[in-house]
Coordinates of C-alpha atoms and ligand atoms in Angstrom, one line a residue:
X1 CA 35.7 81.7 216.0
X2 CA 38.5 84.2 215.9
X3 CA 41.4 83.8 213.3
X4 CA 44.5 84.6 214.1
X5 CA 47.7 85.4 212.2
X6 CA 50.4 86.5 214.1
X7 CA 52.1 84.8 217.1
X8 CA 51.2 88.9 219.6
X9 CA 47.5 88.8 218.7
X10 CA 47.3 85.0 219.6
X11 CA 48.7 85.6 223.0
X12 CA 47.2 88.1 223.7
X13 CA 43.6 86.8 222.5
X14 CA 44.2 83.8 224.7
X15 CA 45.2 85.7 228.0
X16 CA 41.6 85.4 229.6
X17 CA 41.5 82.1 228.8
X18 CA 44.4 81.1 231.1
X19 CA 43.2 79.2 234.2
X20 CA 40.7 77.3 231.6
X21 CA 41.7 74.1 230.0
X22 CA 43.4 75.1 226.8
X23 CA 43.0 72.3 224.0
X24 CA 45.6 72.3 220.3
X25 CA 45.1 70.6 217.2
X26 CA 48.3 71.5 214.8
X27 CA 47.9 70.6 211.7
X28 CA 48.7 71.8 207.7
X29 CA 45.3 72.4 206.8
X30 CA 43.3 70.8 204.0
X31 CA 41.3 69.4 206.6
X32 CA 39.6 66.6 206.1
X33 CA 37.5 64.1 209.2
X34 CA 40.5 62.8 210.5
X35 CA 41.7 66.0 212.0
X36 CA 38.0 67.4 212.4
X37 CA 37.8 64.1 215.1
X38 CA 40.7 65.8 217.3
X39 CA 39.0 69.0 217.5
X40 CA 35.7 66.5 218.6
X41 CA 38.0 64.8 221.3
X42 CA 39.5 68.7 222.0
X43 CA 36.1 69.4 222.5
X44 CA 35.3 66.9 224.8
X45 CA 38.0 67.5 226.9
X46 CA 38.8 70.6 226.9
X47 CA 37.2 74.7 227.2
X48 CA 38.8 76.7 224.7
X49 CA 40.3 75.1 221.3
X50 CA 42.9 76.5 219.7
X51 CA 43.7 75.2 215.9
X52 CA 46.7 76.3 213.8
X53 CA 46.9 75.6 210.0
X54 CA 50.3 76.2 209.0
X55 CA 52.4 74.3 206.1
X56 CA 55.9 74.1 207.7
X57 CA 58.7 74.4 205.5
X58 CA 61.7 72.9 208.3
X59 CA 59.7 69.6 207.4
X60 CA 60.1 68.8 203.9
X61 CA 62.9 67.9 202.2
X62 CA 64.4 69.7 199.0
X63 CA 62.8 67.3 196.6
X64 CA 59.3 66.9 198.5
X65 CA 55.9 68.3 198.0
X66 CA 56.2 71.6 200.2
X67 CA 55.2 73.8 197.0
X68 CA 52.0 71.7 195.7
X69 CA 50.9 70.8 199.7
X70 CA 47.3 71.4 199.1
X71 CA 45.7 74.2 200.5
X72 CA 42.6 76.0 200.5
X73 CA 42.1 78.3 203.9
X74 CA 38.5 79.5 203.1
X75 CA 37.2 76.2 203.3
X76 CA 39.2 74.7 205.9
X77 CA 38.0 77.9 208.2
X78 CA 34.4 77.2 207.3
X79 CA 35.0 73.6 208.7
X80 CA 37.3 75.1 211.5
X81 CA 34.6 77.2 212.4
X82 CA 31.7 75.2 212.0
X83 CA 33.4 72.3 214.1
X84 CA 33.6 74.5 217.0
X85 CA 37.3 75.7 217.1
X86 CA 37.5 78.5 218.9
X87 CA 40.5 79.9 217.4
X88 CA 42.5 79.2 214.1
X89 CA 46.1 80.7 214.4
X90 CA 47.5 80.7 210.6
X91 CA 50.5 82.6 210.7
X92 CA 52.8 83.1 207.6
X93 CA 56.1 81.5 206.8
X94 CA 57.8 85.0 207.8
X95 CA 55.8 85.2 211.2
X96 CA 57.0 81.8 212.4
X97 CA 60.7 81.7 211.1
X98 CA 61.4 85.7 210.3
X99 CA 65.0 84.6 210.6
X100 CA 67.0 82.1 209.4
X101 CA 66.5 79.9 212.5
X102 CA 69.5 78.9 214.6
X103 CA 67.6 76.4 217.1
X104 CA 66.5 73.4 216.0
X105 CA 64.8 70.8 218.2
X106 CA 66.5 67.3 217.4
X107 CA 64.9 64.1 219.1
X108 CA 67.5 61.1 218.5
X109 CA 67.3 57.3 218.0
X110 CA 63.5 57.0 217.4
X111 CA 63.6 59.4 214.5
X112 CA 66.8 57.2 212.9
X113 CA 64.1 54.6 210.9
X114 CA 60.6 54.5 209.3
X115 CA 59.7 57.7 207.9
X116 CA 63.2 59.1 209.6
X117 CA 65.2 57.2 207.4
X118 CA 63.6 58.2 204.2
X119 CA 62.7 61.8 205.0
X120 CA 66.2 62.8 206.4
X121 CA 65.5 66.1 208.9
X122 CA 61.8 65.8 208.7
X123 CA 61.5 65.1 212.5
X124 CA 63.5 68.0 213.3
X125 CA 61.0 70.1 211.2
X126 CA 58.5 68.6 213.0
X127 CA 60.0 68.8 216.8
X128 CA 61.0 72.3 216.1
X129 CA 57.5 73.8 214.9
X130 CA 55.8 71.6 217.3
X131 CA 58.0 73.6 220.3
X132 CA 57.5 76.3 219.1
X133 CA 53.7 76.1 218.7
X134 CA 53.2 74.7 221.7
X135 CA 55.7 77.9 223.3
X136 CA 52.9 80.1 221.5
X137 CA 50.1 78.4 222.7
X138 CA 50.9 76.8 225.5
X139 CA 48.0 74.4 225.7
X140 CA 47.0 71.5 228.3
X141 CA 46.5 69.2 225.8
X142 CA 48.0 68.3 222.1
X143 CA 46.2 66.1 220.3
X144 CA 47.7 63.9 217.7
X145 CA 46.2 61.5 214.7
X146 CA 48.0 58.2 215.2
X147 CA 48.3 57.9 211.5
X148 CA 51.5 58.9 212.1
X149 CA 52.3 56.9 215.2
X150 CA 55.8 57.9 214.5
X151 CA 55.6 61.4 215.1
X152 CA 53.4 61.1 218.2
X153 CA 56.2 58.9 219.5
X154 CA 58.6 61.8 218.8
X155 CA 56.4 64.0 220.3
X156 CA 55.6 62.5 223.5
X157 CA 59.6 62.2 223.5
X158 CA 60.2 65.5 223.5
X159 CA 57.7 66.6 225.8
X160 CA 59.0 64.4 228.6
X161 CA 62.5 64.9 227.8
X162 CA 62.1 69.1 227.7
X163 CA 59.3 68.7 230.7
X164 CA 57.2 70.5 228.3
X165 CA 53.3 71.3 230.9
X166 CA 51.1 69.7 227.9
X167 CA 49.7 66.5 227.6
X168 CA 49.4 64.7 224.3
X169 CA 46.8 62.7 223.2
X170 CA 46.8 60.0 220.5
X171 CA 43.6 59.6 218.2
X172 CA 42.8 56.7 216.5
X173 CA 43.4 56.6 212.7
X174 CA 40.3 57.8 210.5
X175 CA 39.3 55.9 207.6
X176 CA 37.3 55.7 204.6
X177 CA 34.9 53.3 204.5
X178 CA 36.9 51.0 202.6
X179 CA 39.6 51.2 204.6
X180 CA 42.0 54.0 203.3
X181 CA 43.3 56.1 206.0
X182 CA 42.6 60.4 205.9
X183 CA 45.3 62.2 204.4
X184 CA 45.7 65.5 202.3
X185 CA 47.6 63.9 200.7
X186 CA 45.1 61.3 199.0
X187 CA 43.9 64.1 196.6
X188 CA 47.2 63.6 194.5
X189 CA 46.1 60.2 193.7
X190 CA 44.5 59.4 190.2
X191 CA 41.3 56.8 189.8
X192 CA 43.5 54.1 189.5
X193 CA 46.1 55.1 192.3
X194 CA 43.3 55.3 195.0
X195 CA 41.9 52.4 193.7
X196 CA 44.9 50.4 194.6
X197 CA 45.6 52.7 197.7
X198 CA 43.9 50.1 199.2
X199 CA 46.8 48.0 199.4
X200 CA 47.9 49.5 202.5
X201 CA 45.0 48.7 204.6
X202 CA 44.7 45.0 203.2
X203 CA 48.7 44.4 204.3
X204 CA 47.8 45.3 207.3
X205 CA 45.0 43.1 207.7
X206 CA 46.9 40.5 206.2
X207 CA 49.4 40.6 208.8
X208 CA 46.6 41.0 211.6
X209 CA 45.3 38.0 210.3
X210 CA 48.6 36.2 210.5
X211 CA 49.2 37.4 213.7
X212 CA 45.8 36.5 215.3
X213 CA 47.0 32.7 213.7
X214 CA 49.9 33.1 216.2
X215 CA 52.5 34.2 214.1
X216 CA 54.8 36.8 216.1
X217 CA 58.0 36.4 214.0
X218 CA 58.8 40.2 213.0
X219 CA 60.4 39.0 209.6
X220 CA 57.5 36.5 208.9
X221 CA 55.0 39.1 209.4
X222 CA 56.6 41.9 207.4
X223 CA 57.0 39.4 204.5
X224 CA 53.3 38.6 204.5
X225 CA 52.6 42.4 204.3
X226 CA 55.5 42.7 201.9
X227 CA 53.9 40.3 199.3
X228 CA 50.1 41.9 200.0
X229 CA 51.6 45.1 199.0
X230 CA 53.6 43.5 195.6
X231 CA 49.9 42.2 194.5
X232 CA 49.6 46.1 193.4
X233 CA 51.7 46.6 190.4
X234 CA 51.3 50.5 190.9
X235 CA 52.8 50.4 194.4
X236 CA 56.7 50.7 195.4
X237 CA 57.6 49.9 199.0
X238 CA 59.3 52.7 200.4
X239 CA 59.3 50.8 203.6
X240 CA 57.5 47.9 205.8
X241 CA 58.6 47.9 209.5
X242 CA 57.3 46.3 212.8
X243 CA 58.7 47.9 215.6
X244 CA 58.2 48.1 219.5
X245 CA 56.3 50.6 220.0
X246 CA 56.6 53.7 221.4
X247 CA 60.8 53.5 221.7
X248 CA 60.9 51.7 217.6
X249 CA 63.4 49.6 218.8
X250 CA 64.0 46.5 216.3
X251 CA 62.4 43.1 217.5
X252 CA 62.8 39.8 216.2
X253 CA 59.2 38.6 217.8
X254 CA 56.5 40.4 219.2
X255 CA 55.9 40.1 222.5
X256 CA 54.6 43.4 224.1
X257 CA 53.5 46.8 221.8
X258 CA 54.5 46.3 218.6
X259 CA 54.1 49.0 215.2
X260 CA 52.9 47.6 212.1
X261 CA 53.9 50.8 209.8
X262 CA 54.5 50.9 206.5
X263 CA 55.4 53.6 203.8
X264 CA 54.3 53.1 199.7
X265 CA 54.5 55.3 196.9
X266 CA 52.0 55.3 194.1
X267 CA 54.1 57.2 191.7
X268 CA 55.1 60.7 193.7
X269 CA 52.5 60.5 196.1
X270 CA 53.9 58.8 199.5
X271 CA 50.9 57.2 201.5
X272 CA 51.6 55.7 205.3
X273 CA 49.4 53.8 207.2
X274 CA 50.0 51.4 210.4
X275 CA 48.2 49.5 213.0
X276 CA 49.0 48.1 216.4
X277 CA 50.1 45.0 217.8
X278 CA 50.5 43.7 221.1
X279 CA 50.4 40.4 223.3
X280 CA 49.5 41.0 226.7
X281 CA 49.9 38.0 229.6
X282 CA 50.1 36.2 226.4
X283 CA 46.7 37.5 224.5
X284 CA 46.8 39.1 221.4
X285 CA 45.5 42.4 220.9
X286 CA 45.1 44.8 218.0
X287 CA 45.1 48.4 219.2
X288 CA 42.8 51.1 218.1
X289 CA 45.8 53.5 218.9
X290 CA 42.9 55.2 221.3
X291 CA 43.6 53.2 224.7
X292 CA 40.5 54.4 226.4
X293 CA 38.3 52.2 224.0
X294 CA 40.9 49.6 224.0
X295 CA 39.5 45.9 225.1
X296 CA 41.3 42.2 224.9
X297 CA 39.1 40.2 222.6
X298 CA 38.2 41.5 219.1
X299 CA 38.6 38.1 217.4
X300 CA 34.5 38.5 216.9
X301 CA 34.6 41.7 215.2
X302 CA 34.5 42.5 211.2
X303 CA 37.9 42.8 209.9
X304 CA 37.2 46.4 209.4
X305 CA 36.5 47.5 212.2
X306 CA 39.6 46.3 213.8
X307 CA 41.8 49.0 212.8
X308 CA 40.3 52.8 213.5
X309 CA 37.6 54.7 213.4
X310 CA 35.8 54.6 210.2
X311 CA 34.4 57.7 207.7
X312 CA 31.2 56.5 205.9
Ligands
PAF401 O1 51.0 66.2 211.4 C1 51.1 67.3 210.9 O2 50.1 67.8 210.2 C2 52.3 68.1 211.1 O3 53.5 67.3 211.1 C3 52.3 69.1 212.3 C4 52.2 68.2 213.6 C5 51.1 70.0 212.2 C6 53.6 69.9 212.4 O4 53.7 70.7 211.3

């Protein structure tokens, strides 16, 4: 594995591999299984990978976690590496913005709720350093962790509305064996925190279960996930939504693709987690978020294996 820290050396490094199918996982590091599984579906579908760790500043907001992000580079390039990246681009702060930046890549309307709403400018963050990246790397394929399904929404957006030439692809959620999606973010939780962590996971499988009873009343759902969540006294809502998905438009009743996703603080720490709904010719489907394992008819399965892949 070659790493990489500046955007020259990465181009040219990747010059002979142009004409062979060029795979990207960006992400912020502190890598854990749920971005080692894009670099195995990168792997799969692709000849070269290219990985960048990069914690980018345009997408936090003043009062957010930018400074205590975790980090820890050795170990995420001895996974890097040992996963079979091929390159890890990690430039510094300087190297991507080494001026104050006058572009800014703004996708409207599906940014305006969910994690939009309470993390004003955090989609531009993320537009921006994703056009950028992809300007640097300029892969075939992107791929994505659907954990947040928002995001991938906002970049598939932008990538048809800028006829961007790369292809994104949406993994599945990874979880911990008892159901708590990846995140870096989970090592800020206490015993106690990640203990009832599991809140998220159990909303949505209370409003899967409500919805494989039939109910596809937006409000009816969101209140059953809604009082799942309030059985946690160490969790504050920051926000339950179901939306169609991908556009996000509101919906009073589900009746195509529909977005579970919800947003809860244990103290500081902000956790997200969703699943997907969706009624096809009138059957009800929950989505993996991966649709080339998708198939109508999971009401025989565990109710843990209905949403993602799991980490035990
Ligand atoms: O999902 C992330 O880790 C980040 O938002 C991304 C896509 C790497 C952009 O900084």
């Amino acid at each position: 594995m070659k790493c990489v820290t500046t955007i020259h050396e990465l181009r040219s490094d990747l010059k002979p591999s142009r004409g062979k199918i060029i795979g990207f996982v960006p992400t912020m590091g502190y890598l854990h299984e749920g971005h080692l599984s894009l670099v195995e579906r990168a792997k799969k579908m692709c000849d070269v990978v290219v990985m960048s760790i990069f914690v980018n500043p345009l997408q936090f907001g003043p009062t957010e976690d930018l400074e205590k992000y975790p980090r820890d580079l050795a170990r995420d390039t001895a996974l890097a590496e040992a996963n079979g990246v091929d390159f890890l681009f990690t430039p510094s702060v300087e190297e991507m913005y080494p001026t104050a930046s006058k572009t800014l890549v703004t996708v409207k309307d599906i940014t305006d709720s969910l994690c939009g709403a309470s993390r004003p400018g955090h989609f531009d963050g993320v537009a921006t350093v994703v056009s950028k990246l992809f300007n640097i790397v300029q892969p075939d394929y992107a791929f994505f962790g659907m954990k947040d399904a928002q995001q991938v929404a906002v970049i598939q957006q932008m990538v048809s509305d800028l006829n961007m030439p790369v292809t994104i692809v949406p993994c599945e959620i990874v979880r911990e064996a008892d159901g708590l999606a990846l995140s870096s973010r989970n090592v800020y939780l206490n015993e106690e925190q990640r203990r009832q962590a599991l809140v998220l996971f159990r909303s949505l499988n209370t409003v899967k279960q409500a919805f494989d009873n039939g109910e596809r009343r937006t409000a009816a759902l969101k209140e059953a996930a809604v009082s799942a969540i309030s059985k946690s006294p160490e969790a504050r809502i920051d926000y339950v939504e179901i939306r169609e998905y991908p556009s996000l438009a509101e919906i009073e009743t589900i009746d195509g693709e529909a977005l579970v996703a919800l947003a809860v603080y244990f103290e500081n720490t902000r956790l997200i987690d969703n699943i997907k709904l969706s009624v096809r010719g009138g059957n009800a489907h929950v989505s993996h978020h991966d649709e080339s394992q998708n198939s109508p008819g999971h009401g025989d399965r565990s109710e843990l294996e209905l949403c993602g892949q799991y980490n035990n």
